[in-house]
Coordinates of C-alpha atoms in Angstrom, one line a residue:
X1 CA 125.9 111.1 121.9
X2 CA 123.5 108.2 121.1
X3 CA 124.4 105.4 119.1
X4 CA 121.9 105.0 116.0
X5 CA 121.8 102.4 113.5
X6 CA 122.5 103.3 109.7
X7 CA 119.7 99.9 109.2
X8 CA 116.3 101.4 109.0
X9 CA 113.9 99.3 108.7
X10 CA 111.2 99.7 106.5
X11 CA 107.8 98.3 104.8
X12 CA 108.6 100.0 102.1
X13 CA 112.2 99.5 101.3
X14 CA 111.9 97.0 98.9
X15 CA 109.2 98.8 96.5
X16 CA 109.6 98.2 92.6
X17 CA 108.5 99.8 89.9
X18 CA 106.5 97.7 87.2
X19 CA 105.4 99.5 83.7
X20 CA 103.0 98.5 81.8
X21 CA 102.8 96.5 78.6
X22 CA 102.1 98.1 75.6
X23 CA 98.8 96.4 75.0
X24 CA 97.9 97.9 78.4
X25 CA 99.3 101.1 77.8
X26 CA 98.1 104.3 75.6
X27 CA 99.6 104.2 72.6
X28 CA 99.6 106.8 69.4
X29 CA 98.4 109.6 71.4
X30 CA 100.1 112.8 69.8
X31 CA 101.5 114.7 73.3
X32 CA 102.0 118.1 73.6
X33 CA 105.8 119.5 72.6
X34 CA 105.1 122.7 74.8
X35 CA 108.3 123.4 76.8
X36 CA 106.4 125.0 79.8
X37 CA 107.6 122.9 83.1
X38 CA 104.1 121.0 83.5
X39 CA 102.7 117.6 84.1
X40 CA 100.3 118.0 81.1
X41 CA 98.4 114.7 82.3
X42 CA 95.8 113.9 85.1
X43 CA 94.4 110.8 86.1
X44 CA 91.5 109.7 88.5
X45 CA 89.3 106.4 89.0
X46 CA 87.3 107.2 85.6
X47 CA 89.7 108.7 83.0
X48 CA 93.0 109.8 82.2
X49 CA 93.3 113.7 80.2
X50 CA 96.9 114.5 78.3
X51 CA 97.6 117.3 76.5
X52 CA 98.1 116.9 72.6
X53 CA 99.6 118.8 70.3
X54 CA 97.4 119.9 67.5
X55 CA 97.5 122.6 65.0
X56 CA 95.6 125.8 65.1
X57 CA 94.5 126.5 69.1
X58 CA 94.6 123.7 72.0
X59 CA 93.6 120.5 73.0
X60 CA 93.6 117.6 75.1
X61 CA 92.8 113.8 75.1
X62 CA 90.1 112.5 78.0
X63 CA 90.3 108.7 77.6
X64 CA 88.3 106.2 79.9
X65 CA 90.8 104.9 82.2
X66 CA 90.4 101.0 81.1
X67 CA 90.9 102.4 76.9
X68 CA 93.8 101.3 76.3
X69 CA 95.9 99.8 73.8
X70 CA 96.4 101.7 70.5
X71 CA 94.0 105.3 70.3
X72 CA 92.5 106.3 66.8
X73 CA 94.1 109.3 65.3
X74 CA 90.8 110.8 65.0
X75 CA 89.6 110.3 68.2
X76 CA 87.8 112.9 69.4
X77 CA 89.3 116.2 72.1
X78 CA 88.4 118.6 74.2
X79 CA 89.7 121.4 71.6
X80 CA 87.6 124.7 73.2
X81 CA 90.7 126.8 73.6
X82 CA 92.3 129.2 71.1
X83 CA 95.8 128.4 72.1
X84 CA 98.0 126.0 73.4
X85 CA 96.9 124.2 76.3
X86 CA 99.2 124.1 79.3
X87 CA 98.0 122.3 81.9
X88 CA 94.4 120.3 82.9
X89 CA 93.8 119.1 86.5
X90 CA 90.6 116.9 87.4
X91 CA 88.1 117.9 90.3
X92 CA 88.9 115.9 92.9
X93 CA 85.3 116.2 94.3
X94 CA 84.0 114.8 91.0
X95 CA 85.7 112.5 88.6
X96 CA 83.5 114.2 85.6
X97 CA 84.8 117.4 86.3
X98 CA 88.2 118.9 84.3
X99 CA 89.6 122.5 84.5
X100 CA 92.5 123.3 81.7
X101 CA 94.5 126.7 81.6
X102 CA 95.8 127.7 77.8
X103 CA 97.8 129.9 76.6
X104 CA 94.7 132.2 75.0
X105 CA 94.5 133.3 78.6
X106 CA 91.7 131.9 79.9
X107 CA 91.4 128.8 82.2
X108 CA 88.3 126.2 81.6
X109 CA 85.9 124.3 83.1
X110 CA 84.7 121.0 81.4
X111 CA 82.0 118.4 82.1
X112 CA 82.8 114.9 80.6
X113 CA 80.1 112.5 80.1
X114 CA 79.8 109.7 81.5
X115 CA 80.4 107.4 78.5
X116 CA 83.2 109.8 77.6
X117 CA 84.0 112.2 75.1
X118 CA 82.3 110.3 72.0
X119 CA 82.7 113.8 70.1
X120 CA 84.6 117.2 69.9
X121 CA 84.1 118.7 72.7
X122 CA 84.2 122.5 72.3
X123 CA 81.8 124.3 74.8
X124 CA 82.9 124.7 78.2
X125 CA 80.3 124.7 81.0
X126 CA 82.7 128.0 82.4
X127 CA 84.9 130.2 80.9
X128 CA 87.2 132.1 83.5
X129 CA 88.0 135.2 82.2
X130 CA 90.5 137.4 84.3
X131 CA 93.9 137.3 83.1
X132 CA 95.7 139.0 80.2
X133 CA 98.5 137.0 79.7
X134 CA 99.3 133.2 80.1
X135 CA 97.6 131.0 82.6
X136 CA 100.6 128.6 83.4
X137 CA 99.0 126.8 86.7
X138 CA 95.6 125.3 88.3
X139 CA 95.1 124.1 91.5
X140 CA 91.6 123.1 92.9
X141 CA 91.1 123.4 96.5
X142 CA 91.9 120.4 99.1
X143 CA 88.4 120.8 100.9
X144 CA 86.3 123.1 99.5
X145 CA 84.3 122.8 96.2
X146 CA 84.4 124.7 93.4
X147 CA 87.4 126.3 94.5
X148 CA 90.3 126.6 91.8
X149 CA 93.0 128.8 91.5
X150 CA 95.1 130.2 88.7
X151 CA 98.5 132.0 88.5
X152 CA 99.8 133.5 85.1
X153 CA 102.3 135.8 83.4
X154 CA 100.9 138.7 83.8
X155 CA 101.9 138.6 87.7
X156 CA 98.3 137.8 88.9
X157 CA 97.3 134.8 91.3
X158 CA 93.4 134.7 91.4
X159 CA 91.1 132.3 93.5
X160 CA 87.8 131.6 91.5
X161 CA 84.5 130.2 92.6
X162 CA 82.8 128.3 89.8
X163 CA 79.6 127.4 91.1
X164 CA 78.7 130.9 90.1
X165 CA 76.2 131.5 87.7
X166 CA 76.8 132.4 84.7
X167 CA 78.8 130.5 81.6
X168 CA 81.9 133.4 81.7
X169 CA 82.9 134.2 85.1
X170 CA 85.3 137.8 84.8
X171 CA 85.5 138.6 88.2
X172 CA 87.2 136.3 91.2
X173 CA 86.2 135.7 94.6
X174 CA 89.5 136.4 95.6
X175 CA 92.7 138.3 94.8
X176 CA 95.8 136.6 96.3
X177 CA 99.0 138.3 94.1
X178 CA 98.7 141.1 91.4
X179 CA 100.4 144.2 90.1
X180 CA 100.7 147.3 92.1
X181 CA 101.2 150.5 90.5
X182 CA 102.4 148.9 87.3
X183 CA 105.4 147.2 89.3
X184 CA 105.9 143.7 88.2
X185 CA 107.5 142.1 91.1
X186 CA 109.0 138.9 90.3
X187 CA 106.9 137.2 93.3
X188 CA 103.8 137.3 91.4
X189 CA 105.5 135.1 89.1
X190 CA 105.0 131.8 90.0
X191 CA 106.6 128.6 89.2
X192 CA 104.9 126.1 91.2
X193 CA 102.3 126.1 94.0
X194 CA 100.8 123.9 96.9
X195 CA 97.9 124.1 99.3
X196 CA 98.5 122.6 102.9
X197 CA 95.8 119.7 103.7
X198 CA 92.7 122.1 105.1
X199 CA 94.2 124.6 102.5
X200 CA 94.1 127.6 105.0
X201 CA 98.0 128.1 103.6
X202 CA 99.8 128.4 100.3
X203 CA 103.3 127.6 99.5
X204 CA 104.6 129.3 96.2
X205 CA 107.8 128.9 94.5
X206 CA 108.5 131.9 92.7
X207 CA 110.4 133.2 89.6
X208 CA 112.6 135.5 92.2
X209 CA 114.4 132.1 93.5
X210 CA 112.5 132.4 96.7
X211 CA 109.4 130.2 98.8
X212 CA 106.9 131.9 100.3
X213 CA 103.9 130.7 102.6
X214 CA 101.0 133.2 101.6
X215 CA 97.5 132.9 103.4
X216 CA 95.6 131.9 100.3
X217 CA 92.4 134.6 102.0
X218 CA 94.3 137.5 102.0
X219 CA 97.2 137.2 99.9
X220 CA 99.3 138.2 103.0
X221 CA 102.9 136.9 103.1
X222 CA 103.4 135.0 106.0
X223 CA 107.3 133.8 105.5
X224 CA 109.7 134.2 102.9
X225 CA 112.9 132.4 102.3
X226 CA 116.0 133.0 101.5
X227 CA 117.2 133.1 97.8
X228 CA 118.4 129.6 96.2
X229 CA 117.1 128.2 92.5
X230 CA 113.9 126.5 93.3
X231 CA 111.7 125.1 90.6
X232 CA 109.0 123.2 92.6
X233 CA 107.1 123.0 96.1
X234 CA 105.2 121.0 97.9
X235 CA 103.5 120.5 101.2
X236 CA 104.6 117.6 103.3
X237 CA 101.5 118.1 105.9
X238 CA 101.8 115.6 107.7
X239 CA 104.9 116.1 109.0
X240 CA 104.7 120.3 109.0
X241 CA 107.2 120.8 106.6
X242 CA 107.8 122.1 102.9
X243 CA 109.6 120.2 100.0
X244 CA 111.4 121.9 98.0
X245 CA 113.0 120.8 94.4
X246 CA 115.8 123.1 92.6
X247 CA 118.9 123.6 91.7
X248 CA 122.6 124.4 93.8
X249 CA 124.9 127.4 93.4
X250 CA 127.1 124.3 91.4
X251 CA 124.3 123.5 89.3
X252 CA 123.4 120.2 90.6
X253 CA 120.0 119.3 91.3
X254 CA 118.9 119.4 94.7
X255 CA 116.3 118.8 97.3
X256 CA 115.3 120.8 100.7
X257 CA 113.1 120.6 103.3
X258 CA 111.4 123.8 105.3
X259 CA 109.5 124.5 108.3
X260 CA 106.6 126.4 106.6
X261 CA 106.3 128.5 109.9
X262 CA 110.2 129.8 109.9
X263 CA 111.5 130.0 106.6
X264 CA 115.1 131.6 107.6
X265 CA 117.3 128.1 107.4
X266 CA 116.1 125.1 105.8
X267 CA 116.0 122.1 107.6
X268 CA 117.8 119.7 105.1
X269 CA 119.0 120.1 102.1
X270 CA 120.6 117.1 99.8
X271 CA 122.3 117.3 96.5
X272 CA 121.4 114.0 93.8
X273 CA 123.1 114.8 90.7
X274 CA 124.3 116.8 88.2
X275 CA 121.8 116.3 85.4
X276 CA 119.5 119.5 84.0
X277 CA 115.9 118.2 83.9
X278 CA 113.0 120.1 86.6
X279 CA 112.8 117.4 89.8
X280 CA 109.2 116.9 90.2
X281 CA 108.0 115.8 93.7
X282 CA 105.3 113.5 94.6
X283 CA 103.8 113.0 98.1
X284 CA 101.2 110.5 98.8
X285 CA 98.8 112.6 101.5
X286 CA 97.2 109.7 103.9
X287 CA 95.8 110.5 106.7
X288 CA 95.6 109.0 109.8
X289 CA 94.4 108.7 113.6
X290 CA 97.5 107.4 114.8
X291 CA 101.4 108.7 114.8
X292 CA 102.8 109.7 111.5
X293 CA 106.2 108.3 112.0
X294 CA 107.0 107.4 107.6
X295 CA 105.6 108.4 104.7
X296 CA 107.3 108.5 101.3
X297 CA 108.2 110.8 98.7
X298 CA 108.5 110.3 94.8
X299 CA 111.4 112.6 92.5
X300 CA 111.0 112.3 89.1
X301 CA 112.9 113.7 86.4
X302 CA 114.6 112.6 83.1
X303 CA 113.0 109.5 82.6
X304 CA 114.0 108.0 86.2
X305 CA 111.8 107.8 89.6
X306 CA 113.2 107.7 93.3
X307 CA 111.6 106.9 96.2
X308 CA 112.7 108.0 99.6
X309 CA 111.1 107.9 103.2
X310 CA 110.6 111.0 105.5
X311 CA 110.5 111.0 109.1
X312 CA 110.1 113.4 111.5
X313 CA 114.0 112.9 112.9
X314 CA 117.4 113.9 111.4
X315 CA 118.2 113.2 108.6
X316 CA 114.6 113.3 107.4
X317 CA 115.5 111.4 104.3
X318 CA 116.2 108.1 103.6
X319 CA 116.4 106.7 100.0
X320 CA 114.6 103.3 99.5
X321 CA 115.0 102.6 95.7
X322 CA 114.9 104.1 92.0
X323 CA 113.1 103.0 88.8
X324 CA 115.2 103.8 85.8
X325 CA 114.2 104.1 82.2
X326 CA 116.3 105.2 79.1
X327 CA 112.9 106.7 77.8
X328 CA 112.8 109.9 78.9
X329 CA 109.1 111.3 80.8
X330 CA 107.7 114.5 79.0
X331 CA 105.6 114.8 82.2
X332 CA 103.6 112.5 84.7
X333 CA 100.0 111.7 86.1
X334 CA 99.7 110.7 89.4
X335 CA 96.1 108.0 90.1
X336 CA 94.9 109.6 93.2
X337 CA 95.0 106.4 96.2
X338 CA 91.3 105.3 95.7
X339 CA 92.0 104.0 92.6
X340 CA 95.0 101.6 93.3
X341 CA 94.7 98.3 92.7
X342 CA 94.9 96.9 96.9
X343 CA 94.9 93.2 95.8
X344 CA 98.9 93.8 93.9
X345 CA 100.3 95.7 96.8
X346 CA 100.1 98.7 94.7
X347 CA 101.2 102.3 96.5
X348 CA 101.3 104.5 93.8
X349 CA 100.4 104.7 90.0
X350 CA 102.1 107.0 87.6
X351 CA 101.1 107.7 83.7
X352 CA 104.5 108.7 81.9
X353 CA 104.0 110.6 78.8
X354 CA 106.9 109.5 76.6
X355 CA 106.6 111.9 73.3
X356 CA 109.1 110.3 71.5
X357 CA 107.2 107.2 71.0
X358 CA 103.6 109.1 71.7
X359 CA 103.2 106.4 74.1
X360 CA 101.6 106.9 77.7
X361 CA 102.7 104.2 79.8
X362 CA 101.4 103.2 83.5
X363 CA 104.1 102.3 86.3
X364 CA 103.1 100.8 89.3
X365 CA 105.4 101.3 92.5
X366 CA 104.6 97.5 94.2
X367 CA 105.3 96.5 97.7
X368 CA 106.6 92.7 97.2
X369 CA 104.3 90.7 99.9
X370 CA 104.5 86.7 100.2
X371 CA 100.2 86.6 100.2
X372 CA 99.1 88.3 97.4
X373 CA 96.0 89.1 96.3
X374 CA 94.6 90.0 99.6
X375 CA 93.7 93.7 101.4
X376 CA 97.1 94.8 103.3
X377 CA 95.7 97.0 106.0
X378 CA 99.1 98.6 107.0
X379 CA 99.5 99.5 102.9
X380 CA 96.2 101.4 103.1
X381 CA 94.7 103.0 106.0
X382 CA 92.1 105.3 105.5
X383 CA 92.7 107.7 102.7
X384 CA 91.3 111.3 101.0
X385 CA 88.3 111.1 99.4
X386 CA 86.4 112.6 96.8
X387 CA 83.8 114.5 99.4
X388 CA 84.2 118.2 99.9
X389 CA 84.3 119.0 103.7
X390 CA 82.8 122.1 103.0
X391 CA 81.4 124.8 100.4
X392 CA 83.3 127.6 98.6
X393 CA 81.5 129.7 100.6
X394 CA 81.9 128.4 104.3
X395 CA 85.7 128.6 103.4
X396 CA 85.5 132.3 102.4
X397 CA 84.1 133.1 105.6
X398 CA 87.3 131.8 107.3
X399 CA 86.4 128.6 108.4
X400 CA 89.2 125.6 107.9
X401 CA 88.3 121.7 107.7
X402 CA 90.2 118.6 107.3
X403 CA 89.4 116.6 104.7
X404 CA 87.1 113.4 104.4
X405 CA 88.6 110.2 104.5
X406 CA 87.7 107.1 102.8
X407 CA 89.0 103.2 102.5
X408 CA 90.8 102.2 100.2
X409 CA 88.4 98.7 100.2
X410 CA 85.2 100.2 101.0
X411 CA 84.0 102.9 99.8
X412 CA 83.0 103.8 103.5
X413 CA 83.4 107.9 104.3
X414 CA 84.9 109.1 107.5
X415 CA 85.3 112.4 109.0
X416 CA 88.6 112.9 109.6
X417 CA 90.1 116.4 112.1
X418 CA 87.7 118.8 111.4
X419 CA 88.5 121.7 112.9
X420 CA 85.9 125.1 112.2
X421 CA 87.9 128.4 112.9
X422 CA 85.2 131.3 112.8
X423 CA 87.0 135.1 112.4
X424 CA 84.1 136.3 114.5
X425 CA 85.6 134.0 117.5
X426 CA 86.3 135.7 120.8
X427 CA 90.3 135.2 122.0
X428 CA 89.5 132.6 124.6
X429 CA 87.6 131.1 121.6
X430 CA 90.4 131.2 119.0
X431 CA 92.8 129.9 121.5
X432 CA 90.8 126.9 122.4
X433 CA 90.6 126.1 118.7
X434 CA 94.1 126.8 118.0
X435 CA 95.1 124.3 120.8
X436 CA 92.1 121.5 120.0
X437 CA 93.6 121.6 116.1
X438 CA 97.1 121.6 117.1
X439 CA 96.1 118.1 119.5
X440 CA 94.6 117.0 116.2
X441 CA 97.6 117.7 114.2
X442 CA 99.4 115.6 116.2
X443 CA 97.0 112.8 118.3
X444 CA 100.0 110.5 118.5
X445 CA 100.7 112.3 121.7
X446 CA 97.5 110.6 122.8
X447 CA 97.2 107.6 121.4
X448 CA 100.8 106.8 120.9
X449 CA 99.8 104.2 118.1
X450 CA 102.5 103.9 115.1
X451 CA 101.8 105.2 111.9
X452 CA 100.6 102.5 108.8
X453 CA 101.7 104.0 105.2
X454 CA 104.2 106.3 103.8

């Protein structure tokens, strides 16, 4: 048996957590008391959307991302819906682009202005009409434009194209989960989902305690896991794997990893504590040429944040450091990477949404460096950016691209493992591709370069 050091040693293991001031933080915004287990903030380069409470249908708050300090009670929303809003996730292909799901059943498409919302806001540029019950999630596509989909309580997971025309879109491109002869099967009830990076894959956490990978085309199930309490999923892909978040048969809250392509056994699992509050995971989705040897991982619940380190040997995990607050989070917003401030060292940006003092403050997770105030290239290699790598329809027909990179400096665009799979391919053909995207998956057997950023 080898002899391996407990020491690891890491860029990261000294990264700190730094909130905001008040002055620099959102303050008097009235945030949404719903109970459903939802970020109910998104950020991006431009602006930042929360959800507020309001009386008398929905509504969220679209602020420009610089507007801070204390926000005018009367300042105006994005009130279209009926009833409560749930959730609201910005296009990441453009920053003036915001879907929102409500609780009136339908999910939303809104165009900002460029100056902001300078008045109500209450017509949508789409209107997705398809569910009868609940919309409780959104996810827009990793690569392809236009592509969002939307899960709900009545047991229906739909994939929607709204470049469509037309200003109410009732029927979807796609069908991925839905009732079958009146059966409700507690699958279709979803509590959390994920696309890979080329999103040819869907993980799914599900009300029946189980993950699923699902191919988001066909709505086939591809693996199924064994029965534990999860609550949330997400896709590690650069490492292959699946993060899980839930809870053990002794109620304490746990984490587990999965290989998204055997699903029997997990790969790790790890118990943190005994507390009741819904761990939400954070993974920061750089891409590289070279080997992806670390990357790091965020958990956040209560009002606390810990960051850990994955690697692609046992035991996968390795804690680096926690942020504590006695202010509990009501939910979180994530800055996507290409709008980090590079000249603090800082690796990720979160907006907690503390409703008990109607207060959204940012933290900034720092790297401590001796020369600040200069580019550190092994903090930010190249990065996703906000260019599709293909249209709704391209993916439809079964094609599957990586997505575009961009620095985190320059706004320079790179192409980064593009790999087209065709269903009209021959064998031969689909085998070449398989192999050519599997030596891209993994190019560190070529290069053998080491991997810069968590």
């Amino acid at each position: 048996m080898s002899w391996r050091s407990s020491f690891r040693c890491s860029k990261f293991r000294h990264v700190f957590g730094k909130p905001s001031t008040k002055e620099h933080s959102y303050d008097g915004v009235p945030i949404t008391r719903s109970v459903h287990d939802n970020h109910y903030c998104s950020a991006n380069p431009c602006f930042i959307a929360v959800v507020t409470e309001c009386a008398g249908g929905g509504s969220f708050l679209v602020l420009p991302i610089h507007h801070t300090g204390r926000v005018d009670p009367q300042h105006p929303r994005v009130c279209g819906h009926s009833g409560r809003v749930l959730d609201v996730k910005w296009n990441p292909f453009d920053d003036h682009c915001i879907a929102s799901c409500s609780e009136d059943c339908t999910v939303k498409i809104w165009d900002v202005p460029v100056c902001g919302v300078q008045q109500n806001l209450t017509k949508a540029r789409k209107t997705l009409i398809g569910h009868s019950r609940r919309v409780g999630l959104i996810e827009w596509h990793p690569t392809a434009e236009n592509l969002l989909l939307s899960s709900a309580y009545d047991y229906k997971v739909l994939l929607w194209d709204v470049s469509q025309v037309g200003a109410v879109l009732r029927y979807p491109v796609r069908v991925v989960l839905m009732p079958v002869f009146h059966r409700y099967p507690a699958e279709a009830l979803l509590l959390s989902v994920s696309f890979n990076t080329d999103g040819s894959r869907l993980a799914v956490a599900s009300k029946d305690r189980r993950v699923r990978v699902l191919d988001p085309r066909t709505g086939k199930i591809l693996q199924v896991g064994f029965e534990r309490l999860l609550f949330k999923v997400l896709y590690i892909g650069g490492f292959k794997m699946l993060l899980s978040t839930g809870s053990s048969p002794w109620n304490h809250r746990q984490v587990v990893l999965w290989d998204p392509d055997d699903l029997s056994e997990p790969l790790y699992e790890e118990e943190l504590d005994g507390s009741a509050g819904v761990l939400f995971p954070f993974y920061d989705q750089t891409h590289t040429c070279s080997t992806w040897r670390e990357r790091s991982y965020n958990l956040c619940g209560d009002g606390n944040i810990r960051n850990y380190e994955l690697s692609n040997e046992k035991p996968y995990i390795s804690f680096l450091t926690e942020y504590r607050s006695q202010l509990p989070q009501k939910g979180l917003g994530v800055m996507p990477k290409r709008g980090l401030d590079v000249s603090a060292c800082e690796v990720f940006r979160f907006y907690r949404l503390i409703a008990i003092k109607g207060l959204v403050e940012p933290l900034s997770m720092i790297v401590p460096r001796k020369e600040s105030g200069i580019f550190q290239e092994d903090l930010y290699p190249m990065t996703v950016g906000n260019q599709a790598a293909m249209t709704a329809q391209e993916w439809l027909m079964g094609i599957n691209r990586g997505q575009y990179n961009m620095s985190a400096f320059a706004d320079t665009l790179e192409i980064h493992k593009i790999t087209p799979v065709s269903p009209s391919a021959t064998t031969s053909s689909s085998s070449s591709s398989s192999s050519s995207s599997k030596s891209s998956d993994s190019p560190s057997e070529k290069t053998g370069e080491k991997s810069h950023r968590f």
